[in-house]
CSV table of C-alpha atoms in Angstrom, one decimal:
chain,number,residue,atom,x,y,z
A,269,MET,CA,22.4,14.0,-6.6
A,270,LEU,CA,20.3,15.1,-3.6
A,271,PRO,CA,23.2,16.9,-1.9
A,272,ALA,CA,24.0,18.7,-5.1
A,273,CYS,CA,20.4,19.8,-5.5
A,274,HIS,CA,20.3,20.9,-1.9
A,275,ALA,CA,23.5,22.9,-2.3
A,276,GLU,CA,22.1,24.7,-5.4
A,277,ALA,CA,18.9,25.5,-3.5
A,278,VAL,CA,20.8,26.9,-0.6
A,279,MET,CA,22.9,29.0,-3.1
A,280,LEU,CA,19.8,30.3,-4.8
A,281,ALA,CA,18.1,31.2,-1.5
A,282,THR,CA,21.3,33.0,-0.4
A,283,LYS,CA,21.5,35.0,-3.6
A,284,ILE,CA,17.8,35.9,-3.3
A,285,ALA,CA,18.3,37.0,0.2
A,286,LEU,CA,21.2,39.3,-0.8
A,287,VAL,CA,19.2,40.8,-3.7
A,288,LEU,CA,16.3,41.5,-1.3
A,289,VAL,CA,18.7,43.2,1.1
A,290,ILE,CA,19.9,45.5,-1.6
A,291,LEU,CA,16.3,46.0,-2.8
A,292,ILE,CA,15.4,47.2,0.7
A,293,ASP,CA,18.3,49.7,0.8
A,294,VAL,CA,17.1,51.3,-2.5
A,295,MET,CA,13.4,50.9,-2.1
A,296,GLY,CA,13.3,53.5,0.6
A,297,GLN,CA,14.7,56.1,-1.8
A,298,GLY,CA,12.2,55.4,-4.6
A,299,LEU,CA,9.4,55.5,-1.9
A,300,ALA,CA,10.6,58.5,0.0
A,301,PHE,CA,11.8,61.0,-2.6
A,302,PRO,CA,8.5,61.7,-4.3
A,303,ILE,CA,6.7,61.8,-0.9
A,304,PHE,CA,9.2,64.1,0.7
A,305,SER,CA,9.1,66.3,-2.4
A,306,ALA,CA,5.3,66.7,-1.8
A,307,LEU,CA,5.7,67.2,1.9
A,308,MET,CA,8.4,69.9,1.5
A,309,LEU,CA,7.4,71.7,-1.7
A,310,SER,CA,3.6,71.6,-1.5
A,311,GLU,CA,2.0,74.8,0.0
A,312,THR,CA,-0.9,72.7,1.3
A,313,SER,CA,1.5,70.6,3.5
A,314,SER,CA,1.9,71.6,7.1
A,315,MET,CA,5.2,69.8,7.4
A,316,VAL,CA,6.7,73.3,6.6
A,317,ALA,CA,5.3,76.5,8.1
A,318,SER,CA,2.8,78.3,5.9
A,319,GLY,CA,4.2,81.3,4.1
A,320,THR,CA,7.6,79.6,3.6
A,321,SER,CA,9.0,80.7,0.3
A,322,ALA,CA,9.5,78.3,-2.6
A,323,SER,CA,13.3,78.7,-2.4
A,324,THR,CA,13.4,77.9,1.3
A,325,ARG,CA,11.2,74.8,0.7
A,326,GLN,CA,13.6,73.7,-2.0
A,327,LEU,CA,16.5,74.0,0.5
A,328,LEU,CA,14.6,72.1,3.2
A,329,TYR,CA,13.9,69.3,0.7
A,330,GLY,CA,17.6,69.2,-0.1
A,331,LEU,CA,18.5,69.1,3.6
A,332,VAL,CA,16.1,66.2,4.3
A,333,ILE,CA,17.7,64.2,1.4
A,334,ALA,CA,21.3,65.3,2.3
A,335,VAL,CA,21.2,64.3,6.0
A,336,PHE,CA,20.1,60.8,4.9
A,337,PHE,CA,23.1,60.5,2.6
A,338,ILE,CA,25.6,62.0,5.1
A,339,ALA,CA,24.4,59.5,7.7
A,340,TRP,CA,24.7,56.8,5.1
A,341,PHE,CA,28.2,57.9,4.4
A,342,PHE,CA,29.4,57.4,7.9
A,343,GLY,CA,27.2,54.3,8.4
A,344,SER,CA,28.5,52.6,5.3
A,345,ILE,CA,32.1,52.8,6.6
A,346,TYR,CA,31.2,51.6,10.1
A,347,ILE,CA,28.9,48.9,9.0
A,348,ALA,CA,31.2,47.5,6.2
A,349,ARG,CA,34.0,47.4,8.7
A,350,ILE,CA,31.9,45.7,11.3
A,351,SER,CA,30.8,43.1,8.8
A,352,ASP,CA,34.5,42.3,8.1
A,353,SER,CA,34.9,41.7,11.9
A,354,VAL,CA,31.6,40.0,13.0
A,355,GLY,CA,30.4,38.6,9.7
A,356,ARG,CA,28.2,39.5,6.8
A,357,ARG,CA,25.1,38.0,8.4
A,358,ARG,CA,25.2,39.9,11.6
A,359,GLY,CA,26.0,43.2,9.8
A,360,ILE,CA,23.0,42.7,7.5
A,361,LEU,CA,20.6,41.9,10.3
A,362,LEU,CA,21.8,45.0,12.2
A,363,CYS,CA,21.1,47.2,9.2
A,364,LEU,CA,17.6,45.7,8.6
A,365,THR,CA,16.7,46.3,12.2
A,366,GLY,CA,17.8,50.0,11.9
A,367,ALA,CA,15.8,50.4,8.7
A,368,LEU,CA,12.7,49.1,10.5
A,369,ALA,CA,13.2,51.7,13.3
A,370,GLY,CA,13.7,54.4,10.7
A,371,TYR,CA,10.4,53.6,9.0
A,372,ALA,CA,8.6,53.8,12.3
A,373,LEU,CA,10.1,57.2,13.1
A,374,THR,CA,9.2,58.5,9.6
A,375,ILE,CA,5.6,57.4,10.1
A,376,LEU,CA,5.5,59.2,13.5
A,377,ALA,CA,7.1,62.4,12.0
A,378,ILE,CA,4.5,62.5,9.2
A,379,ILE,CA,1.6,62.0,11.6
A,380,LEU,CA,2.9,64.7,14.0
A,381,SER,CA,4.0,67.0,11.1
A,382,SER,CA,7.4,67.3,12.7
A,383,PHE,CA,10.1,68.4,10.3
A,384,TRP,CA,12.9,67.7,12.8
A,385,LEU,CA,11.7,64.3,13.8
A,386,LEU,CA,11.7,63.5,10.0
A,387,VAL,CA,15.3,64.6,9.9
A,388,VAL,CA,16.1,62.3,12.9
A,389,SER,CA,14.4,59.4,11.1
A,390,ARG,CA,16.5,60.1,8.0
A,391,VAL,CA,19.7,60.0,10.1
A,392,ILE,CA,18.8,56.7,11.6
A,393,THR,CA,17.7,55.2,8.3
A,394,GLY,CA,20.8,56.5,6.6
A,395,PHE,CA,23.3,55.3,9.2
A,396,THR,CA,21.9,51.7,9.0
A,397,ALA,CA,21.6,51.7,5.2
A,398,GLY,CA,24.9,50.0,5.0
A,399,ASN,CA,23.6,46.8,3.6
A,400,GLN,CA,24.6,47.3,0.0
A,401,PRO,CA,28.4,47.0,0.5
A,402,ILE,CA,27.9,44.0,2.8
A,403,ALA,CA,25.6,42.3,0.3
A,404,GLN,CA,28.0,43.1,-2.6
A,405,ALA,CA,30.9,41.7,-0.6
A,406,ALA,CA,28.9,38.6,0.2
A,407,LEU,CA,28.0,38.1,-3.5
A,408,ILE,CA,31.7,38.4,-4.3
A,409,ASP,CA,32.5,35.8,-1.6
A,410,LEU,CA,30.1,33.4,-3.4
A,411,ALA,CA,31.8,33.8,-6.8
A,412,GLN,CA,34.1,31.0,-8.0
A,413,ASP,CA,35.7,33.0,-10.9
A,414,ASP,CA,35.7,36.4,-12.5
A,415,ASP,CA,32.8,35.7,-14.8
A,416,GLU,CA,30.6,34.6,-11.9
A,417,LYS,CA,31.8,37.7,-9.9
A,418,GLN,CA,30.6,39.9,-12.7
A,419,ARG,CA,27.2,38.1,-12.9
A,420,ASN,CA,26.8,38.4,-9.1
A,421,LEU,CA,27.6,42.1,-9.2
A,422,GLY,CA,24.9,42.3,-11.9
A,423,LEU,CA,22.6,40.8,-9.4
A,424,ALA,CA,23.5,43.7,-7.1
A,425,VAL,CA,22.4,46.2,-9.7
A,426,LEU,CA,19.3,44.1,-10.3
A,427,GLY,CA,18.4,44.4,-6.6
A,428,ALA,CA,18.9,48.2,-6.8
A,429,SER,CA,16.7,48.3,-9.9
A,430,LEU,CA,13.9,46.3,-8.3
A,431,GLY,CA,14.2,48.6,-5.3
A,432,LEU,CA,13.7,51.7,-7.5
A,433,VAL,CA,10.6,49.9,-9.0
A,434,SER,CA,9.1,48.7,-5.8
A,435,GLY,CA,9.3,52.0,-4.0
A,436,PRO,CA,7.1,53.9,-6.4
A,437,ILE,CA,4.7,50.9,-6.6
A,438,LEU,CA,4.3,50.9,-2.9
A,439,GLY,CA,3.8,54.7,-3.0
A,440,GLY,CA,1.2,54.4,-5.7
A,441,LEU,CA,-0.7,51.5,-4.3
A,442,PHE,CA,-0.9,52.7,-0.7
A,443,SER,CA,-1.2,56.5,-0.9
A,444,GLY,CA,-4.5,57.9,0.0
A,445,GLY,CA,-7.4,55.7,1.1
A,446,PRO,CA,-8.9,56.3,4.5
A,447,PHE,CA,-5.9,58.4,5.6
A,448,ALA,CA,-6.3,60.9,2.7
A,449,ALA,CA,-7.8,63.7,4.9
A,450,THR,CA,-4.5,65.7,4.7
A,451,VAL,CA,-1.4,65.6,2.6
A,452,GLN,CA,0.6,64.2,5.5
A,453,LEU,CA,-1.8,61.4,6.5
A,454,SER,CA,-2.1,60.2,2.9
A,455,MET,CA,1.6,59.5,3.0
A,456,VAL,CA,1.5,57.2,6.0
A,457,PRO,CA,0.3,53.9,4.4
A,458,PRO,CA,3.3,53.6,1.9
A,459,PHE,CA,5.7,53.8,4.8
A,460,VAL,CA,3.7,51.2,6.8
A,461,ALA,CA,3.9,48.9,3.7
A,462,GLY,CA,7.6,49.6,3.4
A,463,ALA,CA,8.1,48.7,7.0
A,464,ALA,CA,6.2,45.4,6.5
A,465,VAL,CA,8.5,44.6,3.5
A,466,VAL,CA,11.6,45.3,5.7
A,467,LEU,CA,10.3,43.1,8.5
A,468,ALA,CA,9.5,40.2,6.1
A,469,THR,CA,13.0,40.5,4.6
A,470,LEU,CA,14.6,40.5,8.1
A,471,VAL,CA,12.8,37.2,8.9
A,472,PHE,CA,13.8,35.7,5.5
A,473,VAL,CA,17.4,36.6,5.9
A,474,ALA,CA,17.6,35.3,9.5
A,475,LEU,CA,16.2,32.0,8.3
A,476,VAL,CA,18.0,31.3,5.0
A,477,PHE,CA,21.2,33.4,4.9
A,478,HIS,CA,24.3,31.7,6.2
A,479,GLU,CA,27.7,33.3,6.6
A,480,THR,CA,29.7,33.6,3.4
A,481,SER,CA,33.1,34.7,4.7
A,482,ASN,CA,35.3,33.2,7.5
A,483,THR,CA,37.8,36.0,7.2
A,484,ARG,CA,37.8,38.3,10.2
A,485,VAL,CA,39.7,41.5,10.9
A,486,PRO,CA,40.0,43.2,14.4
A,487,LEU,CA,37.1,45.4,15.2
A,488,ASP,CA,38.1,49.1,15.6
A,489,ILE,CA,35.3,51.6,15.5
A,490,ARG,CA,37.1,54.7,16.8
A,491,PRO,CA,36.3,57.7,14.6
A,492,GLN,CA,39.9,58.1,13.6
A,493,ALA,CA,40.2,54.5,12.7
A,494,ILE,CA,37.1,54.7,10.5
A,495,LEU,CA,38.3,57.8,8.7
A,496,SER,CA,41.6,56.1,8.2
A,497,LEU,CA,39.7,53.5,6.1
A,498,LEU,CA,39.0,56.1,3.5
A,499,TRP,CA,42.5,57.5,3.8
A,500,ALA,CA,43.7,54.0,3.0
A,501,ILE,CA,42.6,54.7,-0.6
A,502,THR,CA,45.9,56.6,-0.9
A,503,ARG,CA,47.8,53.3,-0.4
A,504,HIS,CA,45.9,51.7,-3.2
A,505,PRO,CA,46.7,53.8,-6.3
A,506,MET,CA,44.3,51.9,-8.6
A,507,THR,CA,41.4,52.2,-6.1
A,508,MET,CA,42.1,55.9,-5.9
A,509,ARG,CA,42.1,56.4,-9.7
A,510,ILE,CA,38.8,54.6,-9.9
A,511,SER,CA,37.4,56.6,-7.0
A,512,ILE,CA,38.1,60.0,-8.5
A,513,VAL,CA,36.1,59.2,-11.7
A,514,TYR,CA,33.4,57.2,-9.9
A,515,THR,CA,32.7,60.0,-7.4
A,516,LEU,CA,32.3,62.6,-10.1
A,517,TYR,CA,30.1,60.3,-12.2
A,518,MET,CA,27.9,59.5,-9.1
A,519,LEU,CA,27.7,63.2,-8.3
A,520,SER,CA,26.4,63.9,-11.8
A,521,PHE,CA,24.0,60.9,-11.9
A,522,VAL,CA,22.6,61.4,-8.4
A,523,THR,CA,21.9,65.1,-9.0
A,524,PHE,CA,19.7,64.1,-11.9
A,525,TYR,CA,18.1,61.2,-9.9
A,526,ILE,CA,17.2,63.4,-6.9
A,527,PHE,CA,15.8,66.4,-8.8
A,528,PHE,CA,14.1,65.0,-11.9
A,529,ASP,CA,11.0,64.3,-9.9
A,530,THR,CA,10.8,67.9,-8.6
A,531,SER,CA,11.4,69.0,-12.2
A,532,LEU,CA,8.4,66.9,-13.4
A,533,GLU,CA,6.3,68.7,-10.8
A,534,GLU,CA,7.5,72.2,-11.5
A,535,ARG,CA,7.6,72.0,-15.3
A,536,PHE,CA,4.7,69.6,-16.1
A,537,GLY,CA,2.5,69.8,-13.0
A,538,TYR,CA,3.0,66.2,-12.0
A,539,SER,CA,1.7,65.1,-8.6
A,540,THR,CA,3.4,62.6,-6.2
A,541,GLU,CA,1.9,59.7,-8.2
A,542,GLY,CA,3.3,61.2,-11.5
A,543,GLN,CA,6.7,61.6,-9.9
A,544,SER,CA,6.6,58.0,-8.7
A,545,VAL,CA,6.0,56.9,-12.3
A,546,GLY,CA,9.3,58.6,-13.2
A,547,MET,CA,11.0,56.5,-10.5
A,548,LEU,CA,9.2,53.4,-11.8
A,549,VAL,CA,10.4,54.1,-15.4
A,550,MET,CA,14.0,54.5,-14.3
A,551,GLY,CA,13.9,51.4,-12.1
A,552,ALA,CA,12.2,49.3,-14.8
A,553,THR,CA,14.9,50.1,-17.4
A,554,LEU,CA,17.6,49.5,-14.8
A,555,ALA,CA,16.2,46.1,-14.1
A,556,LEU,CA,15.6,45.1,-17.7
A,557,THR,CA,19.0,46.2,-18.8
A,558,SER,CA,20.7,44.4,-15.9
A,559,LEU,CA,18.8,41.2,-16.7
A,560,PHE,CA,19.0,41.0,-20.5
A,561,LEU,CA,21.5,43.6,-22.0
A,562,LEU,CA,24.4,43.8,-19.6
A,563,PRO,CA,26.5,40.9,-21.1
A,564,PHE,CA,26.0,42.4,-24.6
A,565,PHE,CA,27.3,45.8,-23.6
A,566,ASN,CA,30.2,44.3,-21.7
A,567,ARG,CA,31.4,42.7,-24.9
A,568,LEU,CA,31.4,46.0,-26.9
A,569,ALA,CA,34.5,47.6,-25.4
A,570,SER,CA,36.9,47.6,-22.5
A,571,PRO,CA,35.6,48.8,-19.1
A,572,SER,CA,37.3,52.1,-19.4
A,573,GLY,CA,36.0,52.5,-23.0
A,574,LEU,CA,32.4,51.8,-21.9
A,575,ILE,CA,32.7,54.3,-19.0
A,576,VAL,CA,34.0,57.1,-21.3
A,577,ARG,CA,31.2,56.5,-23.8
A,578,GLY,CA,28.7,56.2,-21.0
A,579,ILE,CA,29.5,59.5,-19.3
A,580,VAL,CA,29.5,61.3,-22.7
A,581,LEU,CA,26.0,59.9,-23.2
A,582,GLU,CA,25.0,60.8,-19.7
A,583,VAL,CA,25.9,64.5,-20.2
A,584,ALA,CA,23.9,64.6,-23.4
A,585,ILE,CA,20.9,63.0,-21.6
A,586,VAL,CA,21.0,65.5,-18.8
A,587,GLY,CA,21.1,68.3,-21.3
A,588,VAL,CA,18.1,67.0,-23.2
A,589,PHE,CA,16.0,66.5,-20.1
A,590,ALA,CA,16.8,70.1,-18.9
A,591,THR,CA,15.6,71.7,-22.1
A,592,VAL,CA,12.8,69.4,-23.4
A,593,ASP,CA,9.2,70.7,-23.2
A,594,ASN,CA,7.5,67.5,-24.0
A,595,VAL,CA,6.7,65.2,-21.1
A,596,ALA,CA,6.8,62.0,-23.2
A,597,VAL,CA,10.3,62.8,-24.3
A,598,ALA,CA,11.2,63.6,-20.7
A,599,PHE,CA,10.1,60.1,-19.6
A,600,ILE,CA,12.1,58.5,-22.5
A,601,VAL,CA,15.2,60.4,-21.3
A,602,ILE,CA,14.6,59.1,-17.8
A,603,ALA,CA,14.4,55.6,-19.1
A,604,LEU,CA,17.6,56.0,-21.1
A,605,MET,CA,19.4,57.3,-18.0
A,606,GLY,CA,18.3,54.2,-16.1
A,607,ALA,CA,19.6,51.8,-18.8
A,608,LEU,CA,22.9,53.7,-18.9
A,609,HIS,CA,23.3,53.5,-15.1
A,610,ALA,CA,22.6,49.8,-15.2
A,611,VAL,CA,25.6,49.3,-17.6
A,612,LEU,CA,28.1,51.6,-15.9
A,613,LEU,CA,27.5,50.8,-12.2
A,614,PRO,CA,28.5,47.1,-12.3
A,615,ILE,CA,31.6,48.1,-14.4
A,616,PHE,CA,32.7,50.4,-11.6
A,617,PHE,CA,32.0,47.7,-9.0
A,618,GLY,CA,34.0,45.2,-11.0
A,619,LEU,CA,36.9,47.6,-11.2
A,620,TYR,CA,36.7,48.3,-7.5
A,621,SER,CA,36.7,44.5,-6.7
A,622,GLN,CA,39.7,43.8,-8.8
A,623,SER,CA,41.7,46.7,-7.2
A,624,ALA,CA,41.6,45.0,-3.8
A,625,SER,CA,42.6,41.7,-2.3
A,626,ALA,CA,40.1,39.1,-1.1
A,627,GLU,CA,40.5,40.2,2.5
A,628,ASP,CA,39.7,43.8,1.6
A,629,GLN,CA,36.5,43.2,-0.4
A,630,GLY,CA,34.3,44.5,2.4
A,631,TRP,CA,36.5,47.6,2.7
A,632,VAL,CA,36.5,48.4,-1.0
A,633,MET,CA,32.8,47.9,-1.4
A,634,GLY,CA,32.3,50.1,1.6
A,635,VAL,CA,34.5,52.7,-0.1
A,636,SER,CA,32.3,52.6,-3.2
A,637,ILE,CA,29.1,53.1,-1.2
A,638,ALA,CA,30.7,55.7,1.1
A,639,LEU,CA,31.8,57.8,-1.9
A,640,PHE,CA,28.3,57.3,-3.5
A,641,THR,CA,26.7,58.6,-0.3
A,642,LEU,CA,29.1,61.5,-0.1
A,643,ALA,CA,28.4,62.5,-3.7
A,644,SER,CA,24.7,62.2,-3.0
A,645,ALA,CA,24.9,64.5,0.0
A,646,VAL,CA,26.7,67.1,-2.1
A,647,ALA,CA,24.2,66.6,-4.9
A,648,SER,CA,21.3,67.2,-2.5
A,649,LEU,CA,22.7,70.4,-1.1
A,650,ALA,CA,24.2,71.8,-4.3
A,651,GLY,CA,21.2,70.8,-6.4
A,652,GLY,CA,18.9,72.4,-3.9
A,653,LEU,CA,21.0,75.6,-3.9
A,654,PHE,CA,21.1,75.8,-7.7
A,655,GLY,CA,17.4,75.0,-7.8
A,656,THR,CA,16.6,78.2,-5.9
A,657,GLU,CA,18.0,80.2,-8.9
A,658,ALA,CA,16.4,78.3,-11.8
A,659,ASP,CA,14.5,75.1,-12.4
A,660,SER,CA,17.3,73.8,-14.7
A,661,GLY,CA,20.0,74.7,-12.1
A,662,PRO,CA,20.6,71.1,-10.8
A,663,PHE,CA,20.9,69.8,-14.3
A,664,VAL,CA,23.4,72.4,-15.3
A,665,PHE,CA,25.4,71.4,-12.3
A,666,ALA,CA,25.1,67.7,-13.2
A,667,SER,CA,26.3,68.4,-16.8
A,668,ILE,CA,29.3,70.4,-15.5
A,669,VAL,CA,30.3,67.6,-13.2
A,670,GLY,CA,29.9,65.0,-15.9
A,671,VAL,CA,32.3,66.9,-18.2
A,672,THR,CA,34.7,67.2,-15.2
A,673,ALA,CA,34.6,63.4,-14.9
A,674,LEU,CA,35.6,63.0,-18.5
A,675,CYS,CA,38.5,65.4,-17.9
A,676,ALA,CA,39.5,63.3,-14.9
A,677,ILE,CA,39.6,60.2,-17.0
A,678,ALA,CA,41.9,61.8,-19.4
A,679,VAL,CA,44.3,62.9,-16.6
A,680,VAL,CA,44.3,60.1,-14.0
A,681,TRP,CA,43.4,57.0,-16.1
A,682,ARG,CA,45.8,57.5,-19.0
A,683,GLY,CA,47.9,54.4,-19.4
A,684,HIS,CA,46.5,52.8,-16.2
A,685,LEU,CA,43.0,51.6,-17.0
A,686,THR,CA,43.2,50.5,-20.6
A,687,GLY,CA,41.9,47.1,-19.6
A,688,GLN,CA,41.2,45.2,-16.3
A,689,PRO,CA,43.0,46.6,-13.3
A,690,THR,CA,45.0,44.4,-10.9
A,691,PRO,CA,45.3,44.8,-7.1
A,692,ALA,CA,49.0,45.7,-7.2
A,693,GLU,CA,50.8,48.2,-9.4
C-alpha cells in the first residue's frame, strides 16, 4: 500500500510542477502587458521620449510585444527539440533560468528608463519561454490512455489560466508603494515578485520533477535543421490541416488578448490596475472553465464541430467588444472570451497530439507553440498598425481573421476532421 501511495504522491507532485511551469510562462504576459501598456502609451512615462505621438507610442508598444513573441517563436522550436534530445527536465530548468535572467533585465530597463534594454530583456525572456511545449509533452508522457491525455492537456490550460490570473494579481499587489515616485519605479516591485515566483518554481522543479521520457533523438541545432522542423509539417498532412486553422484562430484570439487592455484605457479611461482586472477576469474564467466545464463541452459535439461553433462565437464576441459603450458589458465579453478559449485550446492540443507519433510529441507540441508565437508576433505588429488608424482597428482585424479561419475549415478540413484524427492518412 505504501509504495502505491508514494507513487501517487510522486505523480501528483510531478503534475503540480508541470502546471507551475506553464503558469510561469503565461504569468509574465498577464503581468507585463498592462505595465508595458502604461510605460509605452502614458505621456507621463519617460520610457519613451516626451513629445512622441500617440500613434508612434502604439507602434512601440506593438514592437515590445512582438519581439517577445518572435524570440519565443525561435526559442520554442529550439527548446522543444533540445528537450527531445537531453530530456524534459533539463529543458525546463534551462527555460526557468532564462526567465529569471529576463526578469532581472526588465527590472534594470525600467529603472534606467531604457527602451532598448527593455527590448533585449523581452528577447531573452521570449527565447527561453519554451517551457509550455515541454511541459505539455511531459503531461502526455504521463498519460496512460486517451482520456487521461485529454485531462492532462486540460491541466496545461489550467496552468495557463492560473498564469493569466497570477500576473495581474502580482501587478495589483506590488505596484506603487515606496517606489511610486515615478511611473517607471512603481512598476519595479511586480517584476521583483515575478522573479521570486520563478526562482521558487525553479527550486521546486529541481527537487520534485523527474524525467518523464526515455526517448532521445540526435541533437541538431543548426538553423537550417531547426527550420526544417517546421517544414516537416508538410510531411504530416493532418498536422498541416490542423495548423492552418489553429494559426488563424490564434491570430484572431491573440489580437483581442493583446489589445483589449489598451482599449479599456483609451475608451473607458482605465489605469494599469483596471487593465489588470481585465486580465484577471479572463484568466479566472479560463481557469474555472478548465476545471469544471471542459468535460461537459467535450461531450456536446465532435472536436471539429466544437471548433467551428467556437470560432463563430469568437467573431461575435470580438464584434460586441469593439462596439459596446458600457464597461460592465465589456468585462462580461472578456470573461466569455476566456471561457471560450479554455474550451477550444485543449481541443486543438488534443488534435495535434493525435496527429503525431509518440516519438514526435515534443516536436508537435513545439509546432503548436511556435505557430502560436508567430501568430502573436503578427498580431502585435498588425494590431499596433491598425490601432494607429482607429481604436477599433485591432478588433476589425481580429474579426476578419476569424472569418478567414472558418473559410479555411470549410476548405481544408472537409472530409478529414469529422472526428478524431489519426497519425497516418
